[in-house]
Coordinates of N, CA and C in Angstrom, one line a residue:
M182 N 118.1 88.6 52.1 CA 116.7 88.7 52.4 C 115.9 88.7 51.1
V183 N 115.0 87.8 51.0 CA 114.2 87.7 49.7 C 113.0 88.7 49.9
S184 N 112.7 89.4 48.8 CA 111.6 90.3 48.9 C 110.3 89.6 49.0
H185 N 109.2 90.3 49.5 CA 107.9 89.6 49.7 C 107.4 89.2 48.3
S186 N 107.6 90.0 47.3 CA 107.0 89.7 46.0 C 107.7 88.4 45.4
E187 N 109.0 88.3 45.7 CA 109.7 87.1 45.3 C 109.2 85.8 46.1
L188 N 109.0 86.0 47.4 CA 108.4 84.9 48.2 C 107.1 84.5 47.6
R189 N 106.2 85.4 47.2 CA 104.9 85.1 46.7 C 105.1 84.4 45.3
K190 N 106.0 84.8 44.5 CA 106.2 84.1 43.2 C 106.7 82.6 43.5
L191 N 107.6 82.5 44.5 CA 108.1 81.1 44.8 C 106.9 80.2 45.3
F192 N 106.1 80.8 46.1 CA 104.9 80.0 46.6 C 104.0 79.6 45.5
C193 N 103.7 80.5 44.6 CA 102.8 80.2 43.5 C 103.4 79.3 42.4
S194 N 104.7 79.2 42.4 CA 105.3 78.3 41.4 C 105.9 77.0 42.0
A195 N 105.6 76.8 43.3 CA 106.1 75.6 44.0 C 105.5 74.3 43.4
D196 N 106.3 73.2 43.3 CA 105.8 72.0 42.9 C 105.4 71.0 44.1
A197 N 105.8 71.5 45.3 CA 105.4 70.7 46.5 C 105.2 71.7 47.7
V198 N 104.2 71.4 48.5 CA 104.0 72.2 49.7 C 103.9 71.2 50.9
C199 N 104.7 71.5 51.9 CA 104.7 70.6 53.1 C 104.1 71.4 54.3
F200 N 103.1 70.8 54.9 CA 102.5 71.4 56.1 C 102.9 70.6 57.4
D201 N 103.2 71.4 58.4 CA 103.1 70.9 59.7 C 101.7 70.5 60.0
V202 N 101.4 69.7 61.1 CA 100.0 69.4 61.4 C 99.5 70.0 62.6
D203 N 100.1 69.7 63.8 CA 99.6 70.2 65.1 C 99.7 71.8 65.1
S204 N 98.6 72.4 65.4 CA 98.5 73.9 65.5 C 98.7 74.6 64.2
T205 N 98.7 73.8 63.1 CA 98.8 74.4 61.7 C 97.6 73.9 60.9
V206 N 97.7 72.6 60.5 CA 96.6 72.0 59.7 C 95.4 71.8 60.6
I207 N 95.7 71.4 61.9 CA 94.6 71.2 62.9 C 94.8 72.2 64.0
R208 N 93.7 72.5 64.7 CA 93.8 73.5 65.7 C 94.5 73.1 67.0
E209 N 94.6 71.8 67.2 CA 95.1 71.3 68.5 C 96.6 70.9 68.3
E210 N 97.2 70.6 69.5 CA 98.5 69.8 69.5 C 98.1 68.4 69.9
G211 N 98.3 67.5 68.9 CA 97.8 66.1 69.1 C 98.3 65.5 70.4
I212 N 99.6 65.7 70.8 CA 100.1 65.1 72.0 C 99.5 65.6 73.2
D213 N 99.1 66.9 73.2 CA 98.4 67.5 74.3 C 97.0 66.9 74.5
E214 N 96.3 66.7 73.3 CA 95.0 66.1 73.4 C 95.1 64.7 73.9
L215 N 96.1 64.0 73.5 CA 96.3 62.6 74.0 C 96.5 62.6 75.5
A216 N 97.4 63.6 75.9 CA 97.7 63.7 77.4 C 96.4 64.0 78.2
K217 N 95.6 64.9 77.6 CA 94.3 65.3 78.3 C 93.4 64.1 78.4
F218 N 93.3 63.3 77.3 CA 92.5 62.1 77.3 C 93.0 61.1 78.3
C219 N 94.3 61.0 78.5 CA 94.9 60.1 79.4 C 95.1 60.6 80.9
G220 N 94.7 61.9 81.1 CA 94.7 62.5 82.4 C 95.9 63.1 82.9
V221 N 96.9 63.4 82.0 CA 98.1 64.0 82.4 C 98.4 65.3 81.7
E222 N 97.3 66.1 81.4 CA 97.4 67.3 80.6 C 98.4 68.3 81.0
D223 N 98.3 68.8 82.2 CA 99.1 70.0 82.6 C 100.6 69.8 82.4
A224 N 101.1 68.7 82.9 CA 102.6 68.4 82.8 C 103.0 68.4 81.4
V225 N 102.2 67.7 80.5 CA 102.6 67.5 79.2 C 102.5 68.8 78.4
S226 N 101.5 69.6 78.6 CA 101.4 70.9 77.9 C 102.6 71.8 78.1
E227 N 103.1 71.8 79.3 CA 104.3 72.7 79.6 C 105.5 72.1 78.8
M228 N 105.6 70.8 78.8 CA 106.7 70.2 78.0 C 106.6 70.6 76.5
T229 N 105.4 70.5 76.0 CA 105.1 70.8 74.6 C 105.5 72.3 74.3
R230 N 105.1 73.2 75.2 CA 105.4 74.6 75.0 C 106.9 74.8 74.9
R231 N 107.7 74.1 75.7 CA 109.1 74.3 75.7 C 109.8 73.7 74.5
A232 N 109.2 72.5 74.1 CA 109.7 71.9 72.9 C 109.5 72.7 71.6
M233 N 108.2 73.3 71.5 CA 107.9 74.0 70.3 C 108.6 75.3 70.2
G234 N 109.0 75.8 71.4 CA 109.8 77.1 71.4 C 111.3 76.8 71.1
G235 N 111.7 75.6 70.9 CA 113.0 75.2 70.6 C 113.9 75.1 71.8
A236 N 113.4 75.1 73.0 CA 114.2 75.0 74.3 C 114.7 73.7 74.6
V237 N 114.1 72.6 74.1 CA 114.5 71.2 74.5 C 114.6 70.4 73.2
P238 N 115.7 69.6 73.1 CA 115.8 68.7 71.9 C 114.5 67.9 71.7
F239 N 114.1 67.8 70.4 CA 112.8 67.3 70.1 C 112.6 65.8 70.6
K240 N 113.6 65.0 70.3 CA 113.5 63.6 70.7 C 113.4 63.4 72.3
A241 N 114.2 64.2 73.0 CA 114.2 64.2 74.4 C 112.8 64.6 75.0
A242 N 112.2 65.6 74.4 CA 110.9 66.1 74.8 C 109.8 65.1 74.5
L243 N 109.9 64.4 73.3 CA 108.9 63.4 72.9 C 109.0 62.2 73.9
T244 N 110.2 61.7 74.1 CA 110.4 60.6 75.0 C 109.8 60.9 76.4
E245 N 110.1 62.1 76.9 CA 109.7 62.5 78.3 C 108.2 62.5 78.3
R246 N 107.6 63.1 77.3 CA 106.1 63.3 77.3 C 105.4 61.9 77.2
L247 N 105.9 61.1 76.3 CA 105.2 59.8 76.1 C 105.4 58.9 77.3
A248 N 106.5 59.0 78.0 CA 106.8 58.3 79.3 C 105.7 58.6 80.3
L249 N 105.3 59.9 80.3 CA 104.2 60.3 81.2 C 102.9 59.8 80.8
I250 N 102.6 59.9 79.5 CA 101.3 59.6 79.0 C 101.0 58.1 79.0
Q251 N 102.0 57.3 78.5 CA 101.9 55.9 78.4 C 100.6 55.5 77.7
P252 N 100.3 56.0 76.5 CA 99.0 55.7 75.8 C 98.9 54.3 75.3
S253 N 97.8 53.7 75.5 CA 97.6 52.4 74.9 C 97.0 52.5 73.5
R254 N 97.0 51.4 72.8 CA 96.5 51.4 71.4 C 95.0 51.8 71.5
E255 N 94.3 51.3 72.4 CA 92.8 51.5 72.6 C 92.6 53.0 72.9
Q256 N 93.4 53.6 73.7 CA 93.2 55.0 74.1 C 93.4 55.9 72.8
V257 N 94.4 55.6 72.0 CA 94.7 56.4 70.8 C 93.5 56.2 69.8
Q258 N 93.0 55.0 69.7 CA 91.8 54.8 68.8 C 90.6 55.5 69.3
R259 N 90.4 55.5 70.6 CA 89.2 56.1 71.2 C 89.3 57.7 71.1
L260 N 90.5 58.2 71.3 CA 90.7 59.6 71.1 C 90.3 60.1 69.7
I261 N 90.7 59.4 68.7 CA 90.4 59.7 67.3 C 88.9 59.6 67.1
A262 N 88.3 58.6 67.6 CA 86.8 58.4 67.4 C 86.0 59.4 68.2
E263 N 86.4 59.7 69.4 CA 85.5 60.5 70.3 C 85.9 62.0 70.3
H264 N 87.2 62.3 70.0 CA 87.6 63.7 69.9 C 88.4 63.9 68.7
P265 N 87.8 63.8 67.5 CA 88.6 63.9 66.3 C 89.2 65.3 66.2
P266 N 90.4 65.5 65.6 CA 91.0 66.8 65.5 C 90.2 67.7 64.6
H267 N 90.2 69.0 64.9 CA 89.5 70.0 64.2 C 90.4 70.7 63.1
L268 N 90.0 70.7 61.9 CA 90.8 71.3 60.8 C 90.8 72.8 61.0
T269 N 91.9 73.5 60.8 CA 92.0 74.9 60.8 C 91.2 75.5 59.7
P270 N 90.4 76.6 59.9 CA 89.6 77.2 58.8 C 90.5 77.5 57.7
G271 N 90.0 77.2 56.5 CA 90.7 77.5 55.2 C 91.7 76.5 54.7
I272 N 92.0 75.5 55.6 CA 93.0 74.5 55.1 C 92.5 73.6 54.1
R273 N 91.2 73.2 54.2 CA 90.6 72.3 53.2 C 90.6 72.9 51.8
E274 N 90.2 74.2 51.8 CA 90.2 74.9 50.5 C 91.6 75.1 49.9
L275 N 92.5 75.4 50.8 CA 93.9 75.7 50.3 C 94.5 74.4 49.8
V276 N 94.4 73.3 50.5 CA 94.9 72.0 50.0 C 94.3 71.6 48.7
S277 N 92.9 71.8 48.6 CA 92.2 71.4 47.4 C 92.7 72.3 46.2
H278 N 92.9 73.5 46.4 CA 93.4 74.5 45.4 C 94.8 74.1 44.9
L279 N 95.6 73.7 45.9 CA 97.0 73.3 45.5 C 96.9 72.0 44.7
Q280 N 96.1 71.1 45.1 CA 96.0 69.8 44.4 C 95.4 70.0 43.0
E281 N 94.5 70.9 42.8 CA 94.0 71.3 41.5 C 95.1 71.8 40.6
R282 N 96.1 72.4 41.1 CA 97.2 72.9 40.4 C 98.3 71.9 40.2
N283 N 98.0 70.6 40.6 CA 99.0 69.5 40.5 C 100.2 69.7 41.4
V284 N 100.0 70.5 42.5 CA 101.1 70.6 43.5 C 101.0 69.5 44.4
Q285 N 102.1 68.8 44.7 CA 102.1 67.7 45.7 C 102.0 68.3 47.1
V286 N 101.1 67.7 47.9 CA 100.9 68.2 49.3 C 101.3 67.1 50.3
F287 N 102.2 67.5 51.2 CA 102.7 66.5 52.2 C 102.4 67.0 53.6
L288 N 102.2 66.1 54.5 CA 102.0 66.4 55.9 C 103.3 65.9 56.6
I289 N 104.0 66.8 57.3 CA 105.3 66.3 58.0 C 105.1 66.8 59.4
S290 N 105.0 65.8 60.3 CA 104.6 66.1 61.7 C 105.4 65.3 62.7
G291 N 105.7 66.0 63.8 CA 106.3 65.4 65.0 C 105.3 64.7 65.8
G292 N 104.0 64.7 65.4 CA 102.9 64.0 66.0 C 102.8 62.6 65.6
F293 N 101.7 62.0 65.8 CA 101.6 60.5 65.7 C 100.8 60.1 64.4
R294 N 101.4 59.2 63.7 CA 101.0 58.8 62.4 C 99.5 58.4 62.4
S295 N 99.0 57.7 63.4 CA 97.6 57.3 63.4 C 96.7 58.5 63.4
I296 N 97.0 59.6 64.1 CA 96.2 60.8 64.1 C 96.4 61.5 62.8
V297 N 97.6 61.7 62.3 CA 97.9 62.4 61.1 C 97.3 61.8 59.9
E298 N 97.3 60.5 59.8 CA 96.6 59.8 58.7 C 95.1 60.1 58.7
H299 N 94.5 60.2 59.9 CA 93.1 60.5 60.0 C 92.9 61.9 59.4
V300 N 93.8 62.9 59.7 CA 93.7 64.2 59.2 C 93.9 64.2 57.7
A301 N 94.9 63.5 57.2 CA 95.2 63.4 55.8 C 94.0 62.9 55.0
S302 N 93.2 61.9 55.5 CA 92.1 61.4 54.8 C 91.0 62.4 54.7
K303 N 90.9 63.3 55.6 CA 89.9 64.4 55.5 C 90.3 65.4 54.4
L304 N 91.5 65.5 54.1 CA 92.0 66.4 53.1 C 92.4 65.8 51.7
N305 N 92.0 64.5 51.6 CA 92.3 63.8 50.4 C 93.8 63.7 50.1
I306 N 94.6 63.7 51.1 CA 96.1 63.5 51.0 C 96.4 62.0 51.2
P307 N 97.1 61.4 50.2 CA 97.4 60.0 50.4 C 98.3 59.7 51.5
S308 N 98.1 58.5 52.2 CA 98.9 58.2 53.3 C 100.4 58.1 53.0
T309 N 100.7 57.9 51.7 CA 102.1 57.9 51.3 C 102.8 59.3 51.4
N310 N 101.9 60.3 51.5 CA 102.4 61.7 51.6 C 102.5 62.2 53.1
V311 N 102.4 61.2 54.0 CA 102.4 61.5 55.4 C 103.7 61.0 56.0
F312 N 104.4 61.9 56.8 CA 105.6 61.6 57.5 C 105.3 62.0 59.0
A313 N 105.3 61.0 59.9 CA 105.0 61.3 61.3 C 105.6 60.2 62.1
N314 N 105.5 60.3 63.4 CA 106.0 59.4 64.3 C 105.1 58.2 64.6
R315 N 105.7 57.0 64.7 CA 104.9 55.8 64.9 C 105.0 55.4 66.4
L316 N 103.8 55.3 67.0 CA 103.8 54.7 68.3 C 103.9 53.2 68.2
K317 N 104.6 52.6 69.2 CA 104.7 51.1 69.3 C 103.9 50.6 70.5
F318 N 103.3 49.4 70.3 CA 102.5 48.8 71.3 C 102.9 47.3 71.5
Y319 N 102.7 46.8 72.7 CA 102.9 45.4 73.0 C 101.7 44.7 72.4
F320 N 101.7 43.3 72.3 CA 100.7 42.6 71.7 C 99.3 42.8 72.5
N321 N 99.4 43.1 73.8 CA 98.2 43.4 74.5 C 97.7 44.8 74.4
G322 N 98.4 45.6 73.6 CA 97.9 47.0 73.3 C 98.5 48.1 74.2
E323 N 99.4 47.6 75.2 CA 100.0 48.6 76.1 C 101.1 49.3 75.3
Y324 N 101.4 50.6 75.8 CA 102.4 51.4 75.2 C 103.8 50.7 75.3
A325 N 104.5 50.7 74.1 CA 105.9 50.1 74.1 C 106.9 51.0 73.6
G326 N 106.6 52.3 73.5 CA 107.6 53.3 73.0 C 107.2 53.8 71.6
F327 N 108.2 54.4 70.9 CA 107.9 54.9 69.6 C 109.1 54.6 68.7
D328 N 108.9 54.6 67.4 CA 109.9 54.3 66.4 C 110.9 55.4 66.3
E329 N 112.1 55.2 67.0 CA 113.1 56.3 67.0 C 113.9 56.4 65.7
M330 N 113.6 55.5 64.8 CA 114.3 55.6 63.5 C 113.6 56.5 62.5
Q331 N 112.4 57.0 62.8 CA 111.7 57.9 62.0 C 112.4 59.2 62.0
P332 N 112.6 59.9 60.8 CA 113.3 61.2 60.8 C 112.6 62.2 61.7
T333 N 111.2 62.1 61.7 CA 110.5 63.1 62.5 C 110.6 63.0 64.0
A334 N 111.3 61.9 64.4 CA 111.5 61.7 65.9 C 112.6 62.6 66.5
E335 N 113.3 63.3 65.7 CA 114.4 64.1 66.2 C 114.4 65.5 65.7
S336 N 115.2 66.4 66.4 CA 115.4 67.8 65.9 C 116.0 67.7 64.5
G337 N 115.5 68.6 63.6 CA 116.0 68.6 62.3 C 115.4 67.6 61.4
G338 N 114.5 66.8 61.9 CA 113.8 65.7 61.2 C 113.0 66.1 60.0
K339 N 112.3 67.3 60.1 CA 111.5 67.8 59.0 C 112.3 68.2 57.8
G340 N 113.5 68.8 58.1 CA 114.4 69.1 57.1 C 114.9 67.8 56.4
K341 N 115.2 66.8 57.1 CA 115.6 65.5 56.5 C 114.6 64.9 55.6
V342 N 113.3 65.0 56.0 CA 112.2 64.6 55.1 C 112.2 65.4 53.8
I343 N 112.3 66.7 53.9 CA 112.2 67.5 52.7 C 113.4 67.2 51.8
K344 N 114.6 67.0 52.4 CA 115.8 66.6 51.6 C 115.5 65.3 50.8
L345 N 114.9 64.3 51.5 CA 114.5 63.1 50.9 C 113.6 63.3 49.8
L346 N 112.6 64.1 50.0 CA 111.5 64.4 49.0 C 112.2 65.0 47.7
K347 N 113.1 65.9 47.9 CA 113.8 66.5 46.8 C 114.6 65.5 46.0
E348 N 115.3 64.6 46.7 CA 116.1 63.6 46.1 C 115.2 62.6 45.3
K349 N 114.1 62.2 45.9 CA 113.3 61.2 45.3 C 112.4 61.7 44.2
F350 N 111.8 62.9 44.3 CA 110.9 63.4 43.3 C 111.5 64.5 42.4
H351 N 112.7 65.0 42.8 CA 113.3 66.0 42.0 C 112.5 67.3 42.0
F352 N 111.8 67.6 43.1 CA 111.1 68.9 43.2 C 112.1 70.0 43.1
K353 N 111.6 71.1 42.4 CA 112.5 72.2 42.2 C 112.3 73.2 43.3
K354 N 111.0 73.4 43.8 CA 110.7 74.4 44.8 C 109.7 73.7 45.8
I355 N 110.2 73.6 47.1 CA 109.4 73.1 48.2 C 109.1 74.2 49.2
I356 N 107.9 74.3 49.6 CA 107.4 75.3 50.6 C 107.2 74.5 51.9
M357 N 107.6 75.0 53.0 CA 107.3 74.5 54.3 C 106.4 75.5 55.1
I358 N 105.3 75.0 55.6 CA 104.4 75.9 56.3 C 104.1 75.3 57.7
G359 N 104.3 76.1 58.8 CA 104.1 75.6 60.1 C 104.2 76.7 61.2
D360 N 103.9 76.3 62.4 CA 103.8 77.3 63.5 C 105.1 77.3 64.4
G361 N 105.9 76.2 64.3 CA 106.9 76.0 65.3 C 108.3 76.1 64.8
A362 N 109.2 76.1 65.8 CA 110.7 76.2 65.6 C 111.2 75.0 64.7
T363 N 110.6 73.8 64.9 CA 111.0 72.7 64.1 C 110.6 72.8 62.6
D364 N 109.6 73.6 62.3 CA 109.2 73.9 61.0 C 110.1 74.9 60.3
M365 N 110.4 75.9 61.1 CA 111.3 77.0 60.5 C 112.7 76.5 60.2
E366 N 113.2 75.5 61.0 CA 114.5 75.0 60.8 C 114.6 74.1 59.6
A367 N 113.5 73.8 59.0 CA 113.4 72.9 57.8 C 113.7 73.7 56.5
C368 N 114.0 75.0 56.7 CA 114.3 75.9 55.5 C 115.7 76.5 55.8
P369 N 116.7 76.2 55.0 CA 116.8 75.1 54.0 C 116.8 73.8 54.7
P370 N 116.5 72.7 54.0 CA 116.4 72.5 52.5 C 115.1 73.0 51.8
A371 N 114.1 73.3 52.6 CA 112.9 73.9 51.9 C 113.3 75.2 51.3
D372 N 112.7 75.6 50.2 CA 113.1 76.9 49.5 C 112.5 78.1 50.2
V373 N 111.3 77.9 50.8 CA 110.6 79.0 51.5 C 109.9 78.5 52.7
F374 N 110.0 79.2 53.8 CA 109.3 78.9 55.0 C 108.2 79.9 55.2
I375 N 107.0 79.5 55.5 CA 105.9 80.4 55.8 C 105.4 80.1 57.2
G376 N 105.6 81.1 58.1 CA 105.2 80.9 59.5 C 103.7 81.0 59.6
F377 N 103.1 80.2 60.4 CA 101.6 80.3 60.6 C 101.2 80.5 62.0
G378 N 100.5 81.6 62.3 CA 100.1 81.9 63.6 C 98.6 81.9 63.8
G379 N 97.8 81.2 63.0 CA 96.4 81.2 63.1 C 95.8 80.5 64.3
N380 N 96.6 79.6 64.9 CA 96.1 78.9 66.1 C 96.9 79.3 67.4
V381 N 98.2 79.4 67.2 CA 99.0 79.9 68.3 C 100.2 80.6 67.7
I382 N 100.6 81.7 68.4 CA 101.7 82.5 67.9 C 102.9 82.2 68.7
R383 N 104.0 81.7 68.1 CA 105.2 81.4 68.7 C 106.2 82.6 68.3
Q384 N 106.5 83.3 69.4 CA 107.2 84.6 69.1 C 108.5 84.5 68.3
Q385 N 109.2 83.4 68.6 CA 110.5 83.2 67.9 C 110.3 83.0 66.4
V386 N 109.2 82.3 66.0 CA 108.9 82.1 64.6 C 108.4 83.4 64.0
K387 N 107.5 84.1 64.7 CA 106.9 85.3 64.2 C 108.1 86.4 63.9
D388 N 109.0 86.4 64.8 CA 110.1 87.4 64.7 C 111.1 87.0 63.6
N389 N 111.2 85.7 63.2 CA 112.3 85.3 62.3 C 111.8 84.9 60.9
A390 N 110.5 84.6 60.8 CA 110.0 84.1 59.5 C 110.0 85.3 58.5
E391 N 110.4 85.0 57.3 CA 110.4 86.1 56.2 C 108.9 86.4 55.8
W392 N 108.1 85.3 55.9 CA 106.7 85.5 55.6 C 105.9 84.9 56.7
Y393 N 105.0 85.6 57.3 CA 104.2 85.2 58.5 C 102.8 85.5 58.3
I394 N 101.9 84.5 58.4 CA 100.5 84.7 58.2 C 99.7 84.2 59.4
T395 N 98.5 84.7 59.5 CA 97.6 84.2 60.6 C 96.3 83.6 60.1
D396 N 96.2 83.5 58.7 CA 95.0 83.0 58.1 C 95.4 82.4 56.8
F397 N 94.9 81.2 56.5 CA 95.2 80.6 55.2 C 94.5 81.3 54.0
V398 N 93.6 82.1 54.3 CA 92.9 82.9 53.3 C 94.0 83.7 52.5
E399 N 95.0 84.2 53.2 CA 96.0 85.0 52.5 C 96.7 84.2 51.4
L400 N 97.0 82.9 51.7 CA 97.6 82.0 50.7 C 96.7 81.7 49.6
L401 N 95.4 81.4 49.9 CA 94.4 81.2 48.9 C 94.3 82.4 47.9
G402 N 94.4 83.6 48.5 CA 94.3 84.8 47.7 C 95.5 84.9 46.7
E403 N 96.7 84.4 47.1 CA 97.8 84.4 46.3 C 97.6 83.5 45.1
L404 N 97.0 82.4 45.3 CA 96.8 81.4 44.3 C 95.7 81.8 43.3
E405 N 94.8 82.6 43.8 CA 93.7 83.0 43.0 C 93.9 84.2 42.2
E406 N 95.0 85.0 42.5 CA 95.3 86.2 41.7 C 95.6 85.9 40.3

């Protein structure tokens, strides 16, 4: 068990910080918002709850939910335009502070790349630092599935992305921050996992994370000390 002071030192000396997106960087769960927009909210929300709690393999849960939603390209574009995701308070300042310290910031999400890239642009995070699932569409814009080859499409995918980042960029210390079971299981290979409960508290994560916060102000405070 690493002491809290050691965890704080690791966070302040990290050369890369990876954030989950849904219910962490943004207040919503993107797939639930898409389901609501497409009129199948209740059934999909229950599936998301089970998937985030670690009760269902991620790819199976994603396949099942998308089969229900069947989102078209136009619906995804309209969702982003008409109901853009809301940034979690403090995230803009935290990312900006990390970038000022030359820390690389990545978004690693089981959500959809089109939505996550929109979020990344709001935070001045380059699209090359975004890892998320790609929806596929037929030429007429109808839903055609998702790219199952993306590492984020399966359980353990976030850990695979972090392993790739370490191999490619030779980062010495990577921090993973997120609200869900899929975020917690990415450590290792991440060096530190920080559980985030500012939008939703997942009991399994709260009980098992060595460092658990409910406000990004706490991390900003660590950087400013």
